[in-house]
Short mmCIF file of C-alpha atoms in Angstrom, two decimals:
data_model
loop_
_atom_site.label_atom_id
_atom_site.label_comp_id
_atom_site.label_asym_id
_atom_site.label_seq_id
_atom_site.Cartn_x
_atom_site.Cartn_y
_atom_site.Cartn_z
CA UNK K 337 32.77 -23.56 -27.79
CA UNK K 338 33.67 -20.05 -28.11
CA UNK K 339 36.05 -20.45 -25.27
CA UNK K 340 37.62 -23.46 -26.51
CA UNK K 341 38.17 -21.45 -30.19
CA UNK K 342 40.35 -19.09 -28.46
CA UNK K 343 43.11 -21.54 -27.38
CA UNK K 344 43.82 -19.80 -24.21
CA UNK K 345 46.94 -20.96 -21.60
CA UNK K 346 44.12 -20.48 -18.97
CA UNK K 347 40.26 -20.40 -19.73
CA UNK K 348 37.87 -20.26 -17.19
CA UNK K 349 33.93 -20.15 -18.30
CA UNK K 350 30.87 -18.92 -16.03
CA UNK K 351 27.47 -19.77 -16.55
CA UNK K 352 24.51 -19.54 -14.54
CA UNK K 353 23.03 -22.91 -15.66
CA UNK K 354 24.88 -26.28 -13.72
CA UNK K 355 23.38 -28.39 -17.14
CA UNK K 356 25.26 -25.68 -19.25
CA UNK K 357 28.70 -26.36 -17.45
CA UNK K 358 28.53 -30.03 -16.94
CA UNK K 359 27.92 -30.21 -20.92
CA UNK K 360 30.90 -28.01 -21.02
CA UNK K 361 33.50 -29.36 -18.44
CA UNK K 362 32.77 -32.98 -20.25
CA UNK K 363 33.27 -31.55 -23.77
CA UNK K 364 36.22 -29.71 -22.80
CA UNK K 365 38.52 -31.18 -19.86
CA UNK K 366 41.55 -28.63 -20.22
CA UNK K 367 39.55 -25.64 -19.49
CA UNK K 368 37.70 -24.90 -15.96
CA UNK K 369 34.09 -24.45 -16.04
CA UNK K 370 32.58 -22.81 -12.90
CA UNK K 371 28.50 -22.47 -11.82
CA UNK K 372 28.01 -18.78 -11.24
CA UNK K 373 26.48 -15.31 -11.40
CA UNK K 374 27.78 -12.49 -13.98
CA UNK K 375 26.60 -10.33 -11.05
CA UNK K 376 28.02 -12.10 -8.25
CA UNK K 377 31.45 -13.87 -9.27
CA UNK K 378 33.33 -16.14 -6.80
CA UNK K 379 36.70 -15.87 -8.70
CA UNK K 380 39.90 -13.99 -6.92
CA UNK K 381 42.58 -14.10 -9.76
CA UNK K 382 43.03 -11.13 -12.74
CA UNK K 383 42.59 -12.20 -16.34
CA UNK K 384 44.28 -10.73 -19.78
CA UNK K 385 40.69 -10.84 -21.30
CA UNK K 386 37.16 -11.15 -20.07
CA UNK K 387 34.66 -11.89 -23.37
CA UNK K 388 30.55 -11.24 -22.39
CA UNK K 389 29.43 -13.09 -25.65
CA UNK K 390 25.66 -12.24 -25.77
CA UNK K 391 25.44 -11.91 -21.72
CA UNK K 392 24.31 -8.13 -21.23
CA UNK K 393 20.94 -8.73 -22.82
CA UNK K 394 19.74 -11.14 -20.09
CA UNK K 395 21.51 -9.43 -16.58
CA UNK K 396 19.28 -7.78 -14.20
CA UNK K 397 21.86 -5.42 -13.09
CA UNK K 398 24.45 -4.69 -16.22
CA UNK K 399 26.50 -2.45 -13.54
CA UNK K 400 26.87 -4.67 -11.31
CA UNK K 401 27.86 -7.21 -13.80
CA UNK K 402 30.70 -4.66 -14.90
CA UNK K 403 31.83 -3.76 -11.15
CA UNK K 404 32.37 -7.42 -10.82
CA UNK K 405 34.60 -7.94 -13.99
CA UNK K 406 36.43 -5.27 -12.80
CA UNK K 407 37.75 -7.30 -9.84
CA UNK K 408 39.39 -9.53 -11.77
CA UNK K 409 40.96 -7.11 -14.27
CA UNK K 410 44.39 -5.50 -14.06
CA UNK K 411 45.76 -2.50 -15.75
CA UNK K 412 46.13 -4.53 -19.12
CA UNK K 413 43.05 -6.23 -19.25
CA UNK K 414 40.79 -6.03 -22.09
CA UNK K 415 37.16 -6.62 -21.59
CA UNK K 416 35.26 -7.48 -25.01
CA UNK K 417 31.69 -7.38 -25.01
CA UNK K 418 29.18 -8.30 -28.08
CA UNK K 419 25.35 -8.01 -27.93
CA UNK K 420 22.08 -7.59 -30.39
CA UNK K 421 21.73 -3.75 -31.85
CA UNK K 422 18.01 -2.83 -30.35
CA UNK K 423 16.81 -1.84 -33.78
CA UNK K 424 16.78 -5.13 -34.64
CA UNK K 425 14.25 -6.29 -31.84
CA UNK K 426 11.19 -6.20 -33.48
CA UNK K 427 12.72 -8.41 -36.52
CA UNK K 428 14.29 -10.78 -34.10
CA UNK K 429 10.87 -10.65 -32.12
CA UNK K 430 8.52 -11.56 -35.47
CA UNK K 431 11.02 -14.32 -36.20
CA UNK K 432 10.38 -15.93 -33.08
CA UNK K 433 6.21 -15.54 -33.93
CA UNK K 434 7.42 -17.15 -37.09
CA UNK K 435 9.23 -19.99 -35.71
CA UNK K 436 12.24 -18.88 -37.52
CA UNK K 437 13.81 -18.26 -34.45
CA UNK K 438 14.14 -20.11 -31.19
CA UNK K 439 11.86 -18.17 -27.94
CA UNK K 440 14.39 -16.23 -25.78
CA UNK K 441 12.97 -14.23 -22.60
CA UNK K 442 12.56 -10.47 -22.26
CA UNK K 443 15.89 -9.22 -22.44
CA UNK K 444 17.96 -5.68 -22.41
CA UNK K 445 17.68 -3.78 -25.38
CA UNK K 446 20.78 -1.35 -24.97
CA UNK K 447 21.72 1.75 -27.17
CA UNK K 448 25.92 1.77 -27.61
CA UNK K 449 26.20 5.10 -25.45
CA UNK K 450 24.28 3.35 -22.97
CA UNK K 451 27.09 0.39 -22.96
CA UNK K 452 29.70 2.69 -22.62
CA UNK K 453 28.00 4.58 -19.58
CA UNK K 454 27.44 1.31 -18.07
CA UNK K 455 31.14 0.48 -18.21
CA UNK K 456 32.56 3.90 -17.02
CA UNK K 457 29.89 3.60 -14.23
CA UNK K 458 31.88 0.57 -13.12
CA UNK K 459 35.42 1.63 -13.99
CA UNK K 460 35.93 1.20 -17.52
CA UNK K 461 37.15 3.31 -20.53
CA UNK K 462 35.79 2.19 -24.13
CA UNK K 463 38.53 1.79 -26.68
CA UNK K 464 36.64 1.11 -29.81
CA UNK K 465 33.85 -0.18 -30.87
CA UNK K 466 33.25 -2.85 -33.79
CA UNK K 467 30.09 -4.10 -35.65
CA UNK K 468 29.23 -7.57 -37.16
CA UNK K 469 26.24 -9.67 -38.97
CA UNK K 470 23.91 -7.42 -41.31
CA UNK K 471 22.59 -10.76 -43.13
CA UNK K 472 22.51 -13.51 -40.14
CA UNK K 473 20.97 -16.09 -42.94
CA UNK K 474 23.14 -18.27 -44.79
CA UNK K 475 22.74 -17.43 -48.47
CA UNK K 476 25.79 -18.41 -50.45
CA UNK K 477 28.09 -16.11 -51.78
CA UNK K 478 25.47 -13.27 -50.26
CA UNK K 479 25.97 -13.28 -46.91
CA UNK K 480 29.63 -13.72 -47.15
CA UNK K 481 29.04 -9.96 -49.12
CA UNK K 482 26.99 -8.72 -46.59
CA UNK K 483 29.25 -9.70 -43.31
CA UNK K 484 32.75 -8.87 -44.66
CA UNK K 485 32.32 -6.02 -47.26
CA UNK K 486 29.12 -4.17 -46.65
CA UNK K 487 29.27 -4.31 -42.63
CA UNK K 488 32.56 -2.42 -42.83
CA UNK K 489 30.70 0.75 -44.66
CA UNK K 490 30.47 3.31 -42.61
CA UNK K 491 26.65 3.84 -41.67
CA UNK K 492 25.53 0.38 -43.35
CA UNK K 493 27.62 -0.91 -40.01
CA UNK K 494 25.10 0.89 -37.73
CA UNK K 495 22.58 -1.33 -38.51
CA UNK K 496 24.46 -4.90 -38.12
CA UNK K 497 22.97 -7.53 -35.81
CA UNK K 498 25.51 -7.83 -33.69
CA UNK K 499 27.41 -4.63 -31.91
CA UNK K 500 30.75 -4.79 -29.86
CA UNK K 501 32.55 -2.98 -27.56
CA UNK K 502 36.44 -3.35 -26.62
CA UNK K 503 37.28 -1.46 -23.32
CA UNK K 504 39.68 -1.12 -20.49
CA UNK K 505 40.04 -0.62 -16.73
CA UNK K 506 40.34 3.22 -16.18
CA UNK K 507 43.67 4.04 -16.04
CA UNK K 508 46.16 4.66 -12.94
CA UNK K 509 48.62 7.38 -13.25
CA UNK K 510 52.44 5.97 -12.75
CA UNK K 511 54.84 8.77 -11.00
CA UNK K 512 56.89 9.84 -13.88
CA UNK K 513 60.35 9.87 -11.59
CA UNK K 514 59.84 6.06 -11.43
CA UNK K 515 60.33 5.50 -15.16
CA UNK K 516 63.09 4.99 -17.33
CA UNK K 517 63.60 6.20 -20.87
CA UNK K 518 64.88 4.81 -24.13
CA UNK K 519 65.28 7.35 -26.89
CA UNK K 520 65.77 5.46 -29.85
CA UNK K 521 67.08 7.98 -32.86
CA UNK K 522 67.59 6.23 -36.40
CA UNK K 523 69.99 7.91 -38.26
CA UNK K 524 71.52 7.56 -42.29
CA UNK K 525 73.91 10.57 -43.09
CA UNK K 526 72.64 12.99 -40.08
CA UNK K 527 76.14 14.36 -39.05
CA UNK K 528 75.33 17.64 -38.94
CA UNK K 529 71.68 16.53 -36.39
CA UNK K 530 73.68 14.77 -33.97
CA UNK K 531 75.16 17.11 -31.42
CA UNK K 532 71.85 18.66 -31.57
CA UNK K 533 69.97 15.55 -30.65
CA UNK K 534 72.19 15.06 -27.84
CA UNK K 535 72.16 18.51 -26.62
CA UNK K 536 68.49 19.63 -26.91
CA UNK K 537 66.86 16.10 -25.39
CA UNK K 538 65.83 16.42 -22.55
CA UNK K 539 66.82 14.07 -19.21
CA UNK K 540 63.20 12.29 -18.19
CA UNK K 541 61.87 9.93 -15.63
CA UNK K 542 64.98 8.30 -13.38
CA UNK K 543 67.10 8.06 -15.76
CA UNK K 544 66.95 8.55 -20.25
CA UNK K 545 69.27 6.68 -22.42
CA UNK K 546 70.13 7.77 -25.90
CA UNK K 547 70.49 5.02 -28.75
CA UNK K 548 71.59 6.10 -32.14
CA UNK K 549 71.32 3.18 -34.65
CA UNK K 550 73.62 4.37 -37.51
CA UNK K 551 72.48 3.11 -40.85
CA UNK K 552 75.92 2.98 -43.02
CA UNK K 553 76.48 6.98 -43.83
CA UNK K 554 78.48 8.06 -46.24
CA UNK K 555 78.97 11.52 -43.90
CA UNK K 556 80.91 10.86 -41.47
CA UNK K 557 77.43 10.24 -39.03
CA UNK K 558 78.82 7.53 -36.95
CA UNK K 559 82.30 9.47 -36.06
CA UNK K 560 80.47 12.16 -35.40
CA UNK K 561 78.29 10.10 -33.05
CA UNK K 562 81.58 8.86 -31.25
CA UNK K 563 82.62 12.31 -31.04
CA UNK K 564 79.61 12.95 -29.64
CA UNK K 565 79.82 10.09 -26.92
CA UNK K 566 83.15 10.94 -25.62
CA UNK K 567 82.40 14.50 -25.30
CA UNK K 568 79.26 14.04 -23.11
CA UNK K 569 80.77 11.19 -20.34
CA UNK K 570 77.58 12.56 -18.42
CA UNK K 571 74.93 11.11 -20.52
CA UNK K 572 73.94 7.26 -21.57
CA UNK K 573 74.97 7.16 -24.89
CA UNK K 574 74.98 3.75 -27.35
CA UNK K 575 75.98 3.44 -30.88
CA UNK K 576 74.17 0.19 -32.54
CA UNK K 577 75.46 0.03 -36.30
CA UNK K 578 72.58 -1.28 -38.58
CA UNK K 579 75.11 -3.58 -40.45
CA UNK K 580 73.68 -5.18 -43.54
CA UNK K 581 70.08 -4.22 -42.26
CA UNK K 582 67.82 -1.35 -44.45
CA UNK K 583 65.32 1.34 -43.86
CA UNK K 584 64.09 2.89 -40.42
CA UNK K 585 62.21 -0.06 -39.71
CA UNK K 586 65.00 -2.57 -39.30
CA UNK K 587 66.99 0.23 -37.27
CA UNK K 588 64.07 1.13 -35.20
CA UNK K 589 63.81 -2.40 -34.01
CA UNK K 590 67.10 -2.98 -33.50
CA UNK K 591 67.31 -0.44 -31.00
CA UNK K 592 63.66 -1.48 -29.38
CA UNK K 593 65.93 -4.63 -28.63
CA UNK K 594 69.07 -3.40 -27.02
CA UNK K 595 66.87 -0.34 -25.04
CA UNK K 596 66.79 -1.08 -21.53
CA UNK K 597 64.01 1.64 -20.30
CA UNK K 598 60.44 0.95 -19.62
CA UNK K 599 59.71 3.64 -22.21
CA UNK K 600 60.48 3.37 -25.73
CA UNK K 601 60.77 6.46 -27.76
CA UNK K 602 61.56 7.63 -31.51
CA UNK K 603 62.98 10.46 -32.41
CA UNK K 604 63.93 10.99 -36.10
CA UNK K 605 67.33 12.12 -36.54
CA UNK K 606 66.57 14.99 -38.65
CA UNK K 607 64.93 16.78 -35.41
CA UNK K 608 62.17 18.35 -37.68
CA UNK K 609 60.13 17.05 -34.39
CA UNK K 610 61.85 18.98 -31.75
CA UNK K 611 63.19 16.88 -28.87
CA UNK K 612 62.00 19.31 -26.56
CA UNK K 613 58.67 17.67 -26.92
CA UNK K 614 59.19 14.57 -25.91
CA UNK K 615 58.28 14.91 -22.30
CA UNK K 616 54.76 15.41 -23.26
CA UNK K 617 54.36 11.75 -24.51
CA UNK K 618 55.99 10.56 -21.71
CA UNK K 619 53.23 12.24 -19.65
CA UNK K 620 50.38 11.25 -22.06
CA UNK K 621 51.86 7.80 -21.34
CA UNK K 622 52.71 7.76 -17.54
CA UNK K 623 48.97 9.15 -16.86
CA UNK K 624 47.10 6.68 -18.47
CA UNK K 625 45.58 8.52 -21.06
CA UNK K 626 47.28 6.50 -23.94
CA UNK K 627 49.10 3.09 -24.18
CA UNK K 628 50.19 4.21 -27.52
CA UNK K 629 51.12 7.56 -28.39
CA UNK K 630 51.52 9.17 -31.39
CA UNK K 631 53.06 12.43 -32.74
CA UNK K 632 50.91 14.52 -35.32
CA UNK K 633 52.44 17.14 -37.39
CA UNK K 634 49.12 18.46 -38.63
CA UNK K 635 47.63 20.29 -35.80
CA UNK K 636 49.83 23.38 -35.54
CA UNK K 637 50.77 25.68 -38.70
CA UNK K 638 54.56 24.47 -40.16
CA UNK K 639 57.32 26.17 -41.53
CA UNK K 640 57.34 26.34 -44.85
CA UNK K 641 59.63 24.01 -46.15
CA UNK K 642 58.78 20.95 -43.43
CA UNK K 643 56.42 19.36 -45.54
CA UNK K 644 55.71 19.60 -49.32
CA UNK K 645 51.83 20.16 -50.48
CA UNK K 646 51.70 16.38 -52.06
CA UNK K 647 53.34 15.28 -48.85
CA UNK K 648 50.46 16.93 -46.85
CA UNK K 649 47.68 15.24 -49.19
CA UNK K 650 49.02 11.77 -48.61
CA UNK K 651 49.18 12.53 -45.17
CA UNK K 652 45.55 13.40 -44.69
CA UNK K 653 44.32 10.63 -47.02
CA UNK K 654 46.49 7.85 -44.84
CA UNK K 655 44.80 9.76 -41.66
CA UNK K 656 41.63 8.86 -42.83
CA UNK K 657 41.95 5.61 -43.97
CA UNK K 658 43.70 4.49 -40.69
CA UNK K 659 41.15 5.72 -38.61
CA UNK K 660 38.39 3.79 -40.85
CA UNK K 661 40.80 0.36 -40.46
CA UNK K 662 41.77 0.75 -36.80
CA UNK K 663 38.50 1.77 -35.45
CA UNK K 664 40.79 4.67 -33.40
CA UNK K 665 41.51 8.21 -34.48
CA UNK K 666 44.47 9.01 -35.88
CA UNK K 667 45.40 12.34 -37.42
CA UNK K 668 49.20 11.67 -39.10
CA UNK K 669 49.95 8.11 -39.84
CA UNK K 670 53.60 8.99 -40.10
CA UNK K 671 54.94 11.31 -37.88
CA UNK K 672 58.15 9.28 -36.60
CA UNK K 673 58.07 9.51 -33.04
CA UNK K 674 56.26 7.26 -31.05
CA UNK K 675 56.04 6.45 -27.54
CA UNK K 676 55.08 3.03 -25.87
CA UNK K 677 55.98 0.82 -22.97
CA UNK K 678 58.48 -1.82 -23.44
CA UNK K 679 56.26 -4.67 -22.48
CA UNK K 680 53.55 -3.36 -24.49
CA UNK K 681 56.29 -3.56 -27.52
CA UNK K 682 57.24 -7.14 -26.53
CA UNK K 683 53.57 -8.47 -27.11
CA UNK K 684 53.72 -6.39 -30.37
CA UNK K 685 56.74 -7.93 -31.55
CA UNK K 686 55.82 -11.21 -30.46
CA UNK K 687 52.32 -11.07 -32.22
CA UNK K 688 54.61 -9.91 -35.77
CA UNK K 689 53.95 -13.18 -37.89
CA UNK K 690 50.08 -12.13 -37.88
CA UNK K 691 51.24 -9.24 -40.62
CA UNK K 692 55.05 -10.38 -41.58
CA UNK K 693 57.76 -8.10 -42.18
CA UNK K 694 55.97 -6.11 -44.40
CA UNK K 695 57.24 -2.55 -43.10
CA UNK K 696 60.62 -0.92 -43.96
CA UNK K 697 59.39 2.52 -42.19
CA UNK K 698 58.64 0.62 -38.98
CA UNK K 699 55.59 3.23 -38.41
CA UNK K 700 52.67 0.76 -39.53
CA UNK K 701 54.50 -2.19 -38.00
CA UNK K 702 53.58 -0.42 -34.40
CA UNK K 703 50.94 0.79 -35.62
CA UNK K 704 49.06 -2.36 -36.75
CA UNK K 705 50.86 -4.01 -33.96
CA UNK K 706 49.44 -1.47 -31.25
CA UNK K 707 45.61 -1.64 -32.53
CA UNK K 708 46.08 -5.47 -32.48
CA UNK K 709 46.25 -5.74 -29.24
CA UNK K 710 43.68 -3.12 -28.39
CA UNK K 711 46.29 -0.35 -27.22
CA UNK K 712 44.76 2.57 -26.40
CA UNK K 713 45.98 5.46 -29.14
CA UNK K 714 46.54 8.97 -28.36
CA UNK K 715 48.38 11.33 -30.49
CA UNK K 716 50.03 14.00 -29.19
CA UNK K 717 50.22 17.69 -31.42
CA UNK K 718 53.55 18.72 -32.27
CA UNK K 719 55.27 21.85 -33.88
CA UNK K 720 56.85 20.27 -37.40
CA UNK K 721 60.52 22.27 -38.44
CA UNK K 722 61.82 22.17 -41.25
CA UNK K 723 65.55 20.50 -41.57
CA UNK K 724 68.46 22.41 -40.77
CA UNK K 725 71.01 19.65 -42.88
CA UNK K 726 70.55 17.04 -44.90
CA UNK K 727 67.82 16.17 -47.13
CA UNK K 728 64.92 13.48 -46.33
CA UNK K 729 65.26 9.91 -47.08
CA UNK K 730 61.82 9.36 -48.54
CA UNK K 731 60.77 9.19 -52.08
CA UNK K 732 57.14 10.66 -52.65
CA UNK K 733 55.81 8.48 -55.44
CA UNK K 734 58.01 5.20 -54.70
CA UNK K 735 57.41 5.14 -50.82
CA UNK K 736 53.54 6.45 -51.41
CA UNK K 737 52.67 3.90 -53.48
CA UNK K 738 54.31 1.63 -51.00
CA UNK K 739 52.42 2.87 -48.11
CA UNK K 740 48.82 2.20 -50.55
CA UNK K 741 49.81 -1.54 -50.82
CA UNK K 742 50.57 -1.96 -47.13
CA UNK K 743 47.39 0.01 -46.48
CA UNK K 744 45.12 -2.32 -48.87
CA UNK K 745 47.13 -5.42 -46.98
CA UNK K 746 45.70 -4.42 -43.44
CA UNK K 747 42.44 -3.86 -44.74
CA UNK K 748 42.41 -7.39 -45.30
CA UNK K 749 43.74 -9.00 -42.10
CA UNK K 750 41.84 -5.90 -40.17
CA UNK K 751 38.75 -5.69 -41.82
CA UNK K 752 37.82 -7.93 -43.86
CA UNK K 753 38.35 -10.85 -42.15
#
């Protein structure tokens, strides 16, 4: 059933019990249905996602179990696993003496850290972890209060019936002189930023194209980025012109879909992140250790006038809601420059209808989109200057109240679901 629920192109179920699959392949003709062993699988082909729905508890070797899945995994792969938190065994147990609860053998009664060194045993990395089912009787109105509001509380969640686990195949490093760059830079009356951006970015992978997406300046920005083009015939240069689209957003995506690198970088016009930097996302991405990565302006001391006091308060208070919603650490929501494969922003973009256009900054667009999909996040700590022309584009109060709303949206298709 659960199988079936997920509408996939391809499903293939395993169980150890031939009654269990006959029952199945009848009920369900368009999805394959093998007799087999969690521990010893017969299947040769990689999957997008393996689910163990309530499996763990009953395997005689849980390694094993996970070497095997990892067979059939590639890089992208996202193995999901839910099963029963152990401090609920001796209520689960009583039911059962009850007769509130159906007789189920001896089974594995796992701690979370245990999980996770199971799966890095075997080749995994966890990316988050999620919890589910504090009142697993239906009482109206009650339960529906207990599983959607009270299981997202931090430390109420620790004790939910059900525990789960997202994780990936360990990463493998990619060369970083096989990739290809896109530097996407957004820019609304940055004349005076432009030579600079050229100048001080630096060349990475095989080859780094620049992509300025002018957003209708009254400055002069867009001669000044033709200038700019003719007098470096050296470097890939493109000037998109936003036309009758607004904000960073619309820009940032319009140059996601003319950028031709496997990479896909932001860099704010303004260059209060210095470009010099950028070659340390590309590295967080081409080793592996993120899938998503993330600037944060809040590590390192700033100069004075990079970022007002208020501007630092909504900052932190966005950091920690985001981390609460996303189940992933972030530590600056809004630091403009981001850094993700192409294909990973394809699937993002494709998967867009599940929150709408909702996002004129484009930052919780990718984010949102990215934690989705189960991206692993990393941010990456950079040195925040303050601008050397121009003033910023962003209203405090207007934009920060914007930010709450879009904030309380994704707690509701995130959370509380």
């Amino acid at each position: 059933d659960l199988l079936h629920a997920l509408s996939p192109a391809r499903g293939v179920g395993v169980d150890i019990s031939e009654a269990m699959v006959e029952i199945a392949r009848s009920k369900y003709p368009s999805l394959e249905f093998l007799d087999g062993d969690a521990e010893d699988l017969s299947l040769s082909e990689k999957f997008d996602y393996v689910i163990l729905s309530d499996v763990v508890g009953y395997l005689e070797d849980i390694q094993r179990a996970f070497e095997e899945i990892r067979k059939v995994s590639h890089p992208r792969t996202r193995v999901i696993i839910n099963y029963y938190n152990y401090f609920w065994e001796p209520v689960l147990r009583a039911g059962e003496h009850l007769g509130m609860k159906r007789p189920q053998p001896d089974q594995n009664w796992l701690a979370p850290d245990d999980i996770q060194n199971l799966m890095s045993l075997a080749g995994f990395q966890t990316i988050r972890k999620g919890y589910g089912l504090l009142l697993p009787v239906r009482i109206p109105l009650l339960s529906d209060f207990f599983n959607r509001i009270l299981v997202n509380i931090p430390l109420l969640r620790k004790l939910a019936l059900v525990h789960l686990v997202v994780a990936r195949p360990a990463p493998v490093p990619v060369p970083v002189e096989t990739l290809s760059c896109s530097v996407i830079i957004p820019a609304r009356n940055e004349r005076g930023n432009i030579e600079g951006a050229v100048a001080r970015t630096p060349r990475m992978g095989k080859h780094t194209e620049l992509i300025f997406v002018e957003g209708n300046s009254s400055d002069g920005t867009a001669e000044e980025i033709e200038r700019v083009i003719a007098a470096n015939p050296g470097h890939d240069i493109t000037l998109l012109r936003q036309g009758d689209g607004v904000g960073k957003g619309d820009a940032v995506r319009k140059g996601f879909a003319a950028a031709k690198g496997d990479l896909l970088m932001i860099l704010d016009a303004d260059l209060t992140m210095p470009p010099e930097e950028l070659p340390k996302f590309l590295h967080a991405l081409a080793s592996g250790r993120g899938e998503f990565i993330n600037g944060s302006r809040l590590v390192y001391p700033m100069e004075k006038q990079a970022m007002r006091f208020l501007n630092v308060l909504g900052n932190k208070f966005f950091s920690v809601a985001f981390t609460y919603l996303l189940d992933q650490r972030f530590k600056d929501t809004l630091c403009g420059t981001k850094v993700l494969f192409r294909q990973d922003y394809e699937r993002i973009a494709a998967g867009r209808s599940y929150f709408g256009e909702f996002d004129p900054f484009g930052d919780f667009d990718l984010i949102f989109g990215a934690a989705k999909l189960d991206l692993k996040i990393v941010e990456v700590p950079i040195r925040y200057r303050e601008r050397t022309y121009g003033s910023t584009q962003i209203s405090r109060f207007r934009h920060g109240w914007l930010l709450l709303k879009m904030s309380a949206f994704a707690l509701r298709r995130i959370k509380f679901v």
